[in-house]
Structure formats: structure tokens, C-alpha cells
PDB file of C-alpha atoms in Angstrom:
ATOM      1  CA  UNK A   1      -9.891   9.741 -39.691  1.00 39.00           C
ATOM      2  CA  UNK A   2     -12.552  10.436 -37.014  1.00 39.00           C
ATOM      3  CA  UNK A   3     -12.459  11.269 -33.227  1.00 42.00           C
ATOM      4  CA  UNK A   4     -11.551   8.467 -30.777  1.00 42.00           C
ATOM      5  CA  UNK A   5     -14.886   8.853 -28.929  1.00 39.00           C
ATOM      6  CA  UNK A   6     -17.027   8.218 -31.969  1.00 43.00           C
ATOM      7  CA  UNK A   7     -14.786   5.336 -33.092  1.00 45.00           C
ATOM      8  CA  UNK A   8     -15.080   3.664 -29.687  1.00 46.00           C
ATOM      9  CA  UNK A   9     -18.918   4.050 -29.635  1.00 44.00           C
ATOM     10  CA  UNK A  10     -19.074   2.587 -33.102  1.00 47.00           C
ATOM     11  CA  UNK A  11     -16.878  -0.404 -32.085  1.00 44.00           C
ATOM     12  CA  UNK A  12     -18.937  -1.011 -28.859  1.00 50.00           C
ATOM     13  CA  UNK A  13     -22.132  -0.930 -30.816  1.00 55.00           C
ATOM     14  CA  UNK A  14     -20.858  -3.556 -33.201  1.00 51.00           C
ATOM     15  CA  UNK A  15     -19.493  -5.683 -30.440  1.00 52.00           C
ATOM     16  CA  UNK A  16     -22.673  -5.727 -28.385  1.00 50.00           C
ATOM     17  CA  UNK A  17     -24.832  -6.494 -31.426  1.00 52.00           C
ATOM     18  CA  UNK A  18     -22.778  -9.589 -32.018  1.00 52.00           C
ATOM     19  CA  UNK A  19     -22.726 -10.442 -28.302  1.00 53.00           C
ATOM     20  CA  UNK A  20     -26.548 -10.152 -28.076  1.00 49.00           C
ATOM     21  CA  UNK A  21     -26.935 -12.499 -31.119  1.00 52.00           C
ATOM     22  CA  UNK A  22     -24.555 -15.068 -29.612  1.00 53.00           C
ATOM     23  CA  UNK A  23     -26.360 -14.857 -26.155  1.00 52.00           C
ATOM     24  CA  UNK A  24     -29.712 -15.378 -27.868  1.00 47.00           C
ATOM     25  CA  UNK A  25     -28.349 -18.454 -29.771  1.00 48.00           C
ATOM     26  CA  UNK A  26     -26.765 -19.769 -26.629  1.00 52.00           C
ATOM     27  CA  UNK A  27     -29.947 -19.447 -24.618  1.00 48.00           C
ATOM     28  CA  UNK A  28     -31.778 -21.575 -27.281  1.00 53.00           C
ATOM     29  CA  UNK A  29     -29.504 -24.471 -26.513  1.00 48.00           C
ATOM     30  CA  UNK A  30     -31.001 -27.041 -24.224  1.00 47.00           C
ATOM     31  CA  UNK A  31     -30.480 -26.294 -20.524  1.00 46.00           C
ATOM     32  CA  UNK A  32     -32.367 -27.059 -17.324  1.00 51.00           C
ATOM     33  CA  UNK A  33     -35.259 -24.773 -16.591  1.00 54.00           C
ATOM     34  CA  UNK A  34     -33.423 -22.974 -13.906  1.00 50.00           C
ATOM     35  CA  UNK A  35     -30.372 -22.295 -16.167  1.00 53.00           C
ATOM     36  CA  UNK A  36     -32.646 -21.240 -18.992  1.00 53.00           C
ATOM     37  CA  UNK A  37     -34.432 -18.713 -16.777  1.00 55.00           C
ATOM     38  CA  UNK A  38     -31.118 -17.252 -15.543  1.00 50.00           C
ATOM     39  CA  UNK A  39     -29.670 -16.869 -18.973  1.00 51.00           C
ATOM     40  CA  UNK A  40     -32.994 -15.451 -20.416  1.00 53.00           C
ATOM     41  CA  UNK A  41     -33.058 -12.868 -17.613  1.00 55.00           C
ATOM     42  CA  UNK A  42     -29.994 -11.252 -19.066  1.00 50.00           C
ATOM     43  CA  UNK A  43     -31.558 -10.611 -22.408  1.00 52.00           C
ATOM     44  CA  UNK A  44     -33.661  -7.556 -21.445  1.00 52.00           C
ATOM     45  CA  UNK A  45     -30.662  -5.978 -19.880  1.00 51.00           C
ATOM     46  CA  UNK A  46     -28.498  -6.543 -22.913  1.00 49.00           C
ATOM     47  CA  UNK A  47     -31.201  -5.134 -25.194  1.00 49.00           C
ATOM     48  CA  UNK A  48     -31.470  -2.070 -23.053  1.00 48.00           C
ATOM     49  CA  UNK A  49     -27.736  -1.619 -23.074  1.00 49.00           C
ATOM     50  CA  UNK A  50     -27.484  -2.010 -26.843  1.00 46.00           C
ATOM     51  CA  UNK A  51     -30.318   0.494 -27.415  1.00 46.00           C
ATOM     52  CA  UNK A  52     -28.542   2.893 -25.184  1.00 48.00           C
ATOM     53  CA  UNK A  53     -25.288   2.522 -27.018  1.00 46.00           C
ATOM     54  CA  UNK A  54     -27.025   2.795 -30.286  1.00 49.00           C
ATOM     55  CA  UNK A  55     -28.218   6.262 -29.249  1.00 46.00           C
ATOM     56  CA  UNK A  56     -24.788   7.364 -28.112  1.00 52.00           C
ATOM     57  CA  UNK A  57     -23.314  10.078 -30.366  1.00 50.00           C
ATOM     58  CA  UNK A  58     -26.607  10.121 -32.367  1.00 60.00           C
ATOM     59  CA  UNK A  59     -26.834  13.861 -32.919  1.00 77.00           C
ATOM     60  CA  UNK A  60     -26.942  16.061 -35.961  1.00 84.00           C
ATOM     61  CA  UNK A  61     -24.268  18.659 -36.605  1.00 87.00           C
ATOM     62  CA  UNK A  62     -25.860  21.894 -37.979  1.00 88.00           C
ATOM     63  CA  UNK A  63     -24.949  22.292 -41.605  1.00 91.00           C
ATOM     64  CA  UNK A  64     -26.226  23.437 -44.910  1.00 92.00           C
ATOM     65  CA  UNK A  65     -25.873  20.987 -47.816  1.00 95.00           C
ATOM     66  CA  UNK A  66     -25.099  23.317 -50.717  1.00 95.00           C
ATOM     67  CA  UNK A  67     -25.886  22.129 -54.266  1.00 96.00           C
ATOM     68  CA  UNK A  68     -23.206  23.016 -56.740  1.00 95.00           C
ATOM     69  CA  UNK A  69     -24.555  25.168 -59.548  1.00 93.00           C
ATOM     70  CA  UNK A  70     -23.787  24.214 -63.167  1.00 94.00           C
ATOM     71  CA  UNK A  71     -25.142  25.171 -66.571  1.00 93.00           C
ATOM     72  CA  UNK A  72     -27.917  22.566 -66.010  1.00 93.00           C
ATOM     73  CA  UNK A  73     -28.458  22.834 -62.252  1.00 95.00           C
ATOM     74  CA  UNK A  74     -29.652  26.048 -60.579  1.00 93.00           C
ATOM     75  CA  UNK A  75     -28.938  26.914 -56.933  1.00 92.00           C
ATOM     76  CA  UNK A  76     -31.981  28.545 -55.368  1.00 89.00           C
ATOM     77  CA  UNK A  77     -32.132  29.957 -51.843  1.00 86.00           C
ATOM     78  CA  UNK A  78     -35.407  30.325 -49.958  1.00 78.00           C
ATOM     79  CA  UNK A  79     -35.162  32.018 -46.566  1.00 75.00           C
ATOM     80  CA  UNK A  80     -31.499  31.040 -46.445  1.00 80.00           C
ATOM     81  CA  UNK A  81     -32.083  27.361 -47.317  1.00 85.00           C
ATOM     82  CA  UNK A  82     -30.500  25.980 -50.494  1.00 91.00           C
ATOM     83  CA  UNK A  83     -32.404  23.918 -53.139  1.00 94.00           C
ATOM     84  CA  UNK A  84     -31.294  22.552 -56.507  1.00 96.00           C
ATOM     85  CA  UNK A  85     -33.577  22.948 -59.521  1.00 96.00           C
ATOM     86  CA  UNK A  86     -33.160  21.331 -62.895  1.00 95.00           C
ATOM     87  CA  UNK A  87     -34.917  19.351 -65.579  1.00 95.00           C
ATOM     88  CA  UNK A  88     -34.343  16.641 -68.122  1.00 95.00           C
ATOM     89  CA  UNK A  89     -36.225  15.068 -70.977  1.00 95.00           C
ATOM     90  CA  UNK A  90     -38.855  13.652 -68.624  1.00 97.00           C
ATOM     91  CA  UNK A  91     -39.242  15.601 -65.416  1.00 97.00           C
ATOM     92  CA  UNK A  92     -38.577  18.948 -63.719  1.00 96.00           C
ATOM     93  CA  UNK A  93     -37.184  18.543 -60.186  1.00 96.00           C
ATOM     94  CA  UNK A  94     -36.367  20.425 -57.027  1.00 95.00           C
ATOM     95  CA  UNK A  95     -34.161  18.660 -54.439  1.00 96.00           C
ATOM     96  CA  UNK A  96     -32.394  19.181 -51.131  1.00 95.00           C
ATOM     97  CA  UNK A  97     -30.703  16.705 -48.773  1.00 96.00           C
ATOM     98  CA  UNK A  98     -30.118  16.556 -45.052  1.00 93.00           C
ATOM     99  CA  UNK A  99     -29.251  14.097 -42.308  1.00 92.00           C
ATOM    100  CA  UNK A 100     -31.897  12.704 -40.029  1.00 91.00           C
ATOM    101  CA  UNK A 101     -32.101  10.343 -37.039  1.00 91.00           C
ATOM    102  CA  UNK A 102     -35.061   7.913 -36.814  1.00 90.00           C
ATOM    103  CA  UNK A 103     -35.442   5.539 -33.831  1.00 87.00           C
ATOM    104  CA  UNK A 104     -31.708   6.052 -33.045  1.00 87.00           C
ATOM    105  CA  UNK A 105     -30.595   5.192 -36.575  1.00 89.00           C
ATOM    106  CA  UNK A 106     -28.680   7.574 -38.834  1.00 91.00           C
ATOM    107  CA  UNK A 107     -29.947   8.331 -42.355  1.00 94.00           C
ATOM    108  CA  UNK A 108     -29.595  10.792 -45.086  1.00 94.00           C
ATOM    109  CA  UNK A 109     -32.837  11.971 -46.527  1.00 94.00           C
ATOM    110  CA  UNK A 110     -33.661  13.737 -49.861  1.00 96.00           C
ATOM    111  CA  UNK A 111     -36.657  15.999 -50.268  1.00 95.00           C
ATOM    112  CA  UNK A 112     -37.685  15.696 -53.931  1.00 96.00           C
ATOM    113  CA  UNK A 113     -40.268  17.595 -55.932  1.00 95.00           C
ATOM    114  CA  UNK A 114     -41.026  16.146 -59.347  1.00 97.00           C
ATOM    115  CA  UNK A 115     -43.186  17.247 -62.168  1.00 96.00           C
ATOM    116  CA  UNK A 116     -44.048  14.941 -65.195  1.00 97.00           C
ATOM    117  CA  UNK A 117     -43.225  16.915 -68.346  1.00 96.00           C
ATOM    118  CA  UNK A 118     -44.154  14.033 -70.808  1.00 97.00           C
ATOM    119  CA  UNK A 119     -47.431  13.096 -72.316  1.00 97.00           C
ATOM    120  CA  UNK A 120     -47.287   9.626 -70.701  1.00 97.00           C
ATOM    121  CA  UNK A 121     -47.853   8.234 -67.213  1.00 97.00           C
ATOM    122  CA  UNK A 122     -44.753   7.717 -65.058  1.00 97.00           C
ATOM    123  CA  UNK A 123     -44.590   4.889 -62.543  1.00 97.00           C
ATOM    124  CA  UNK A 124     -42.445   6.219 -59.660  1.00 96.00           C
ATOM    125  CA  UNK A 125     -40.658   3.821 -57.312  1.00 95.00           C
ATOM    126  CA  UNK A 126     -38.541   5.235 -54.524  1.00 93.00           C
ATOM    127  CA  UNK A 127     -35.704   2.910 -55.229  1.00 93.00           C
ATOM    128  CA  UNK A 128     -35.621   3.954 -58.921  1.00 94.00           C
ATOM    129  CA  UNK A 129     -36.213   7.821 -58.461  1.00 95.00           C
ATOM    130  CA  UNK A 130     -32.780   8.758 -57.121  1.00 94.00           C
ATOM    131  CA  UNK A 131     -29.462   7.522 -55.812  1.00 95.00           C
ATOM    132  CA  UNK A 132     -26.892   9.103 -53.502  1.00 96.00           C
ATOM    133  CA  UNK A 133     -23.126   8.525 -53.570  1.00 95.00           C
ATOM    134  CA  UNK A 134     -21.195   9.706 -50.653  1.00 94.00           C
ATOM    135  CA  UNK A 135     -17.320   9.899 -50.356  1.00 92.00           C
ATOM    136  CA  UNK A 136     -14.498  11.110 -48.170  1.00 89.00           C
ATOM    137  CA  UNK A 137     -10.788  11.207 -48.907  1.00 84.00           C
ATOM    138  CA  UNK A 138     -10.508   7.400 -48.819  1.00 84.00           C
ATOM    139  CA  UNK A 139     -13.851   5.744 -49.530  1.00 86.00           C
ATOM    140  CA  UNK A 140     -16.879   6.029 -51.735  1.00 90.00           C
ATOM    141  CA  UNK A 141     -20.146   4.244 -51.208  1.00 91.00           C
ATOM    142  CA  UNK A 142     -23.654   4.244 -52.656  1.00 94.00           C
ATOM    143  CA  UNK A 143     -26.291   4.725 -49.993  1.00 94.00           C
ATOM    144  CA  UNK A 144     -29.138   2.186 -50.177  1.00 94.00           C
ATOM    145  CA  UNK A 145     -32.729   3.469 -50.432  1.00 96.00           C
ATOM    146  CA  UNK A 146     -34.730   2.480 -47.296  1.00 94.00           C
ATOM    147  CA  UNK A 147     -38.142   0.980 -47.925  1.00 93.00           C
ATOM    148  CA  UNK A 148     -40.880   3.523 -47.166  1.00 91.00           C
ATOM    149  CA  UNK A 149     -42.664   0.809 -45.198  1.00 89.00           C
ATOM    150  CA  UNK A 150     -39.652   0.365 -42.901  1.00 91.00           C
ATOM    151  CA  UNK A 151     -39.416   4.100 -42.224  1.00 88.00           C
ATOM    152  CA  UNK A 152     -43.208   4.387 -41.623  1.00 87.00           C
ATOM    153  CA  UNK A 153     -42.826   1.991 -38.795  1.00 86.00           C
ATOM    154  CA  UNK A 154     -41.034   4.796 -36.911  1.00 86.00           C
ATOM    155  CA  UNK A 155     -42.443   7.938 -38.640  1.00 79.00           C
ATOM    156  CA  UNK A 156     -46.105   8.904 -38.934  1.00 75.00           C
ATOM    157  CA  UNK A 157     -46.789   9.702 -42.601  1.00 72.00           C
ATOM    158  CA  UNK A 158     -49.058  12.494 -41.546  1.00 73.00           C
ATOM    159  CA  UNK A 159     -46.397  14.072 -39.439  1.00 72.00           C
ATOM    160  CA  UNK A 160     -43.874  13.838 -42.283  1.00 76.00           C
ATOM    161  CA  UNK A 161     -46.327  15.582 -44.585  1.00 73.00           C
ATOM    162  CA  UNK A 162     -46.928  18.334 -41.993  1.00 74.00           C
ATOM    163  CA  UNK A 163     -43.169  18.773 -41.605  1.00 67.00           C
ATOM    164  CA  UNK A 164     -42.861  19.327 -45.311  1.00 70.00           C
ATOM    165  CA  UNK A 165     -45.731  21.749 -45.294  1.00 62.00           C
ATOM    166  CA  UNK A 166     -44.426  23.725 -42.309  1.00 63.00           C
ATOM    167  CA  UNK A 167     -40.692  23.839 -43.185  1.00 65.00           C
ATOM    168  CA  UNK A 168     -40.094  23.413 -46.850  1.00 70.00           C
ATOM    169  CA  UNK A 169     -43.550  24.737 -47.781  1.00 67.00           C
ATOM    170  CA  UNK A 170     -42.845  27.819 -45.651  1.00 65.00           C
ATOM    171  CA  UNK A 171     -39.561  28.412 -47.476  1.00 62.00           C
ATOM    172  CA  UNK A 172     -40.931  27.966 -50.917  1.00 66.00           C
ATOM    173  CA  UNK A 173     -44.108  30.000 -50.189  1.00 63.00           C
ATOM    174  CA  UNK A 174     -41.868  32.917 -49.140  1.00 56.00           C
ATOM    175  CA  UNK A 175     -41.323  33.732 -52.840  1.00 47.00           C
ATOM    176  CA  UNK A 176     -44.895  35.068 -53.034  1.00 45.00           C
ATOM    177  CA  UNK A 177     -45.837  38.636 -52.221  1.00 42.00           C
ATOM    178  CA  UNK A 178     -47.435  37.527 -48.944  1.00 46.00           C
ATOM    179  CA  UNK A 179     -46.137  37.748 -45.396  1.00 48.00           C
ATOM    180  CA  UNK A 180     -43.952  34.756 -44.614  1.00 42.00           C
ATOM    181  CA  UNK A 181     -45.051  32.242 -42.005  1.00 44.00           C
ATOM    182  CA  UNK A 182     -42.552  29.491 -41.246  1.00 40.00           C
ATOM    183  CA  UNK A 183     -42.464  26.654 -38.700  1.00 43.00           C
ATOM    184  CA  UNK A 184     -39.032  25.289 -38.059  1.00 40.00           C
ATOM    185  CA  UNK A 185     -38.347  21.571 -37.448  1.00 44.00           C
ATOM    186  CA  UNK A 186     -38.292  22.188 -33.655  1.00 45.00           C
ATOM    187  CA  UNK A 187     -41.856  23.491 -33.788  1.00 48.00           C
ATOM    188  CA  UNK A 188     -41.098  27.173 -33.472  1.00 46.00           C
ATOM    189  CA  UNK A 189     -43.484  29.332 -35.531  1.00 45.00           C
ATOM    190  CA  UNK A 190     -42.783  32.882 -36.614  1.00 43.00           C
ATOM    191  CA  UNK A 191     -44.276  35.344 -39.140  1.00 45.00           C
ATOM    192  CA  UNK A 192     -42.387  38.025 -40.981  1.00 43.00           C
ATOM    193  CA  UNK A 193     -44.401  40.961 -42.305  1.00 48.00           C
ATOM    194  CA  UNK A 194     -42.160  41.455 -45.299  1.00 46.00           C
ATOM    195  CA  UNK A 195     -44.709  41.884 -48.129  1.00 51.00           C
ATOM    196  CA  UNK A 196     -43.219  45.277 -49.229  1.00 51.00           C
ATOM    197  CA  UNK A 197     -39.690  44.015 -49.208  1.00 52.00           C
ATOM    198  CA  UNK A 198     -40.598  40.887 -51.206  1.00 48.00           C
ATOM    199  CA  UNK A 199     -42.237  43.020 -53.870  1.00 48.00           C
ATOM    200  CA  UNK A 200     -39.146  45.127 -54.093  1.00 52.00           C
ATOM    201  CA  UNK A 201     -36.828  42.167 -54.129  1.00 49.00           C
ATOM    202  CA  UNK A 202     -38.827  40.366 -56.801  1.00 44.00           C
ATOM    203  CA  UNK A 203     -38.790  43.499 -58.908  1.00 47.00           C
ATOM    204  CA  UNK A 204     -34.997  43.465 -58.839  1.00 48.00           C
ATOM    205  CA  UNK A 205     -34.445  39.896 -59.812  1.00 44.00           C
ATOM    206  CA  UNK A 206     -33.523  39.002 -63.377  1.00 44.00           C
ATOM    207  CA  UNK A 207     -36.104  37.476 -65.736  1.00 49.00           C
ATOM    208  CA  UNK A 208     -34.284  34.102 -65.583  1.00 51.00           C
ATOM    209  CA  UNK A 209     -34.380  34.061 -61.745  1.00 54.00           C
ATOM    210  CA  UNK A 210     -38.010  35.058 -61.716  1.00 57.00           C
ATOM    211  CA  UNK A 211     -38.811  32.319 -64.169  1.00 64.00           C
ATOM    212  CA  UNK A 212     -37.095  29.633 -62.013  1.00 70.00           C
ATOM    213  CA  UNK A 213     -38.803  30.923 -58.874  1.00 71.00           C
ATOM    214  CA  UNK A 214     -42.226  30.922 -60.454  1.00 77.00           C
ATOM    215  CA  UNK A 215     -41.731  27.397 -61.798  1.00 81.00           C
ATOM    216  CA  UNK A 216     -40.710  26.127 -58.485  1.00 83.00           C
ATOM    217  CA  UNK A 217     -43.555  27.730 -56.626  1.00 81.00           C
ATOM    218  CA  UNK A 218     -46.068  26.468 -59.199  1.00 86.00           C
ATOM    219  CA  UNK A 219     -44.668  22.970 -59.031  1.00 89.00           C
ATOM    220  CA  UNK A 220     -44.918  22.912 -55.278  1.00 83.00           C
ATOM    221  CA  UNK A 221     -48.277  24.594 -55.088  1.00 85.00           C
ATOM    222  CA  UNK A 222     -49.833  22.047 -57.460  1.00 85.00           C
ATOM    223  CA  UNK A 223     -48.018  19.004 -56.116  1.00 88.00           C
ATOM    224  CA  UNK A 224     -49.303  16.113 -53.932  1.00 86.00           C
ATOM    225  CA  UNK A 225     -47.518  16.077 -50.574  1.00 86.00           C
ATOM    226  CA  UNK A 226     -46.684  12.423 -50.111  1.00 86.00           C
ATOM    227  CA  UNK A 227     -44.790  12.759 -46.848  1.00 88.00           C
ATOM    228  CA  UNK A 228     -42.616   9.687 -47.309  1.00 90.00           C
ATOM    229  CA  UNK A 229     -42.452   8.965 -51.066  1.00 93.00           C
ATOM    230  CA  UNK A 230     -44.082   5.672 -51.981  1.00 93.00           C
ATOM    231  CA  UNK A 231     -44.819   3.941 -55.283  1.00 95.00           C
ATOM    232  CA  UNK A 232     -46.966   6.403 -57.296  1.00 95.00           C
ATOM    233  CA  UNK A 233     -48.294   6.856 -60.779  1.00 97.00           C
ATOM    234  CA  UNK A 234     -47.606  10.362 -62.001  1.00 97.00           C
ATOM    235  CA  UNK A 235     -49.911  11.488 -64.810  1.00 97.00           C
ATOM    236  CA  UNK A 236     -48.801  14.138 -67.446  1.00 97.00           C
ATOM    237  CA  UNK A 237     -48.447  17.606 -65.921  1.00 96.00           C
ATOM    238  CA  UNK A 238     -48.858  16.294 -62.354  1.00 96.00           C
ATOM    239  CA  UNK A 239     -46.307  16.970 -59.520  1.00 96.00           C
ATOM    240  CA  UNK A 240     -45.532  15.139 -56.342  1.00 95.00           C
ATOM    241  CA  UNK A 241     -43.131  15.760 -53.419  1.00 93.00           C
ATOM    242  CA  UNK A 242     -41.856  13.934 -50.443  1.00 93.00           C
ATOM    243  CA  UNK A 243     -38.876  12.328 -48.623  1.00 94.00           C
ATOM    244  CA  UNK A 244     -36.681   9.404 -49.655  1.00 96.00           C
ATOM    245  CA  UNK A 245     -34.528   7.932 -46.812  1.00 95.00           C
ATOM    246  CA  UNK A 246     -31.111   6.466 -47.485  1.00 96.00           C
ATOM    247  CA  UNK A 247     -29.220   4.227 -45.097  1.00 94.00           C
ATOM    248  CA  UNK A 248     -25.761   5.454 -44.072  1.00 86.00           C
ATOM    249  CA  UNK A 249     -22.745   3.430 -45.247  1.00 81.00           C
ATOM    250  CA  UNK A 250     -21.165   1.391 -42.428  1.00 81.00           C
ATOM    251  CA  UNK A 251     -17.682   2.578 -43.463  1.00 80.00           C
ATOM    252  CA  UNK A 252     -18.744   6.297 -43.327  1.00 80.00           C
ATOM    253  CA  UNK A 253     -21.258   6.152 -40.526  1.00 81.00           C
ATOM    254  CA  UNK A 254     -18.696   7.362 -37.859  1.00 81.00           C
ATOM    255  CA  UNK A 255     -18.355  10.630 -39.899  1.00 84.00           C
ATOM    256  CA  UNK A 256     -22.086  11.360 -39.529  1.00 82.00           C
ATOM    257  CA  UNK A 257     -21.278  14.172 -36.993  1.00 83.00           C
ATOM    258  CA  UNK A 258     -18.532  15.538 -39.339  1.00 89.00           C
ATOM    259  CA  UNK A 259     -20.413  16.442 -42.512  1.00 91.00           C
ATOM    260  CA  UNK A 260     -17.616  18.793 -43.602  1.00 90.00           C
ATOM    261  CA  UNK A 261     -15.515  15.706 -44.244  1.00 92.00           C
ATOM    262  CA  UNK A 262     -18.034  14.170 -46.787  1.00 94.00           C
ATOM    263  CA  UNK A 263     -19.224  14.985 -50.260  1.00 95.00           C
ATOM    264  CA  UNK A 264     -22.553  13.903 -51.688  1.00 96.00           C
ATOM    265  CA  UNK A 265     -23.851  13.359 -55.206  1.00 97.00           C
ATOM    266  CA  UNK A 266     -27.604  12.898 -55.751  1.00 97.00           C
ATOM    267  CA  UNK A 267     -28.700  11.655 -59.177  1.00 97.00           C
ATOM    268  CA  UNK A 268     -32.192  11.823 -60.539  1.00 96.00           C
ATOM    269  CA  UNK A 269     -32.719   8.595 -62.420  1.00 95.00           C
ATOM    270  CA  UNK A 270     -36.002   9.305 -64.178  1.00 95.00           C
ATOM    271  CA  UNK A 271     -35.299   9.874 -67.900  1.00 94.00           C
ATOM    272  CA  UNK A 272     -31.907  11.159 -68.705  1.00 94.00           C
ATOM    273  CA  UNK A 273     -29.891  11.016 -65.503  1.00 95.00           C
ATOM    274  CA  UNK A 274     -28.959  14.267 -63.874  1.00 95.00           C
ATOM    275  CA  UNK A 275     -26.487  14.584 -61.024  1.00 96.00           C
ATOM    276  CA  UNK A 276     -26.231  17.212 -58.350  1.00 97.00           C
ATOM    277  CA  UNK A 277     -23.158  17.621 -56.133  1.00 97.00           C
ATOM    278  CA  UNK A 278     -23.746  18.768 -52.524  1.00 97.00           C
ATOM    279  CA  UNK A 279     -21.042  20.171 -50.315  1.00 95.00           C
ATOM    280  CA  UNK A 280     -21.827  20.477 -46.551  1.00 95.00           C
ATOM    281  CA  UNK A 281     -21.081  23.744 -44.971  1.00 92.00           C
ATOM    282  CA  UNK A 282     -21.088  23.911 -41.136  1.00 91.00           C
ATOM    283  CA  UNK A 283     -23.347  26.371 -39.376  1.00 85.00           C
ATOM    284  CA  UNK A 284     -21.471  27.891 -36.465  1.00 72.00           C
ATOM    285  CA  UNK A 285     -23.775  28.819 -33.521  1.00 58.00           C
ATOM    286  CA  UNK A 286     -22.860  30.649 -30.280  1.00 55.00           C
TER     287      UNK A 286
END
């Protein structure tokens, strides 16, 4: 189902994890001081070896995760990047998903922009905001939401906020009649003097498309950039955006580098549940 190299790395990682655990347990059993020192001296080497194996194959295959448009879910492109826009009886939302690697671990993360459309306060908890189901031809699994506190041990919240501002913010801001300035995830910054073209393009769009674009821009412009989404009280009319991280399924982890073999469904669970299907599309580079 997946290449032999990635299968072997996955098996080795699992084997060494159990081996390290057994060695640690074995070293805690009573031995002479000399024996204890000899056994303990192997632990740093084992840890280094496991960390090295844990990083093997940990790379991201370039792909776009395309939301599937329906009567209730709109597919919106900003500078070539796809977003899903929709609403229910409680919130308006804009979402996108992508893989990420943090401290050698593989995750899926969702960027979510929410606006409270009710007259009441909403208490947002990351584990209750959204869920992701992932499947291939044989298996289906629900990805677990990773605690923000756990992710923040490896990611600086300020840097996460800056990344949203520079990448996603750059994409969404490109709908305005101002020159586009975008900073990609690798730190490259570029400015496109396309003000005239934007005005022409906006003039050609349909009223419905203009309305969706304007709503998305206003939601983002007026939102709190949370970086990593944490528990938050959202008052009527307020908006917030940020990342939620999801741990990869053990069964499907070896397919991390083969996104074209997986299908994702993200569901917004605030109010009446709304589901968005995402189909990965590989980006071929020369």
C-alpha cells in the first residue's frame, strides 16, 4: 500500500521505541554500580538513534488540499491557494488544511477563521471546534486534536501568528485593490504591483462572488489572530482565526508523503455541523 522504504522506516521507529523503553526498564533493575553505569551509558546513544530515525522520511510532499464545492460550501482561491467558505446557524467560517512537521512529528493542521453570527457568547474549545476524518481505500480514522499547550512546547505562538499574517493574510488581503505583498512559508517576500489588474478582475466578478470575497476579507480583517487556537470566548459579531493541529493516524502515517492516496473530511462542529471534503492534488515541480 506504500513504498518499502517508508514501511521499513516506520517499522524501525516502532521497534526502537519499544527497545528504548525495555532498556530503560532493564536499567532500573538492581545491578552493581559498574553494571549500572555501563547500561546507562547506552541510553543517550539509543535516544539519539531514535530521534534520528524519527526524522527519517519526515518531509512534506507539495500538494494543494482542494475543498469540494457544494451548494453550502464555496471554493475560493486567493493567489492560487484554495479556501472553503460557508456558514451555519451559528458561525461563518473559512477553512484550509495542510500537513506540517513539528519537532519531527507529522501532523495535519487546519487554519480556521470563525465569526459569531449569534446574539450570544460562544465558548470555543479546540477539541470541540472541528474534527477531521481521513481515509484511504482500506481504512478510515478520526484524527485526534492535539492540545495547544503540547504544540506550543515546540512552536512559538508569536511565530505562528506571524506565519498566518504573512502567508494566509497575504493571500486574503490580495482581494483588495492594493498591491499584493506576500511572504511564503520559507520566508521569501515578494510584492506584485497589480492594483490595476485587481480592479479590472473585481469588476468582472459576479455579485455572488464579490459578496463572498468581501465577507471573507471583512471577517479576517476584524478577527483576532490567535496563532494556535486556544480556549476562547467569542462575543456576538466577533471573529477569530488560528491553527488547530491533528495527530496523524498510526495506520495511515506511512502515507503522509503520498497525500494523493488520502481523502480528508473536516467538519465544523459549532452549531449545526457542516462538513467539507478535501481532495489533495499534487504540485509537480521541476
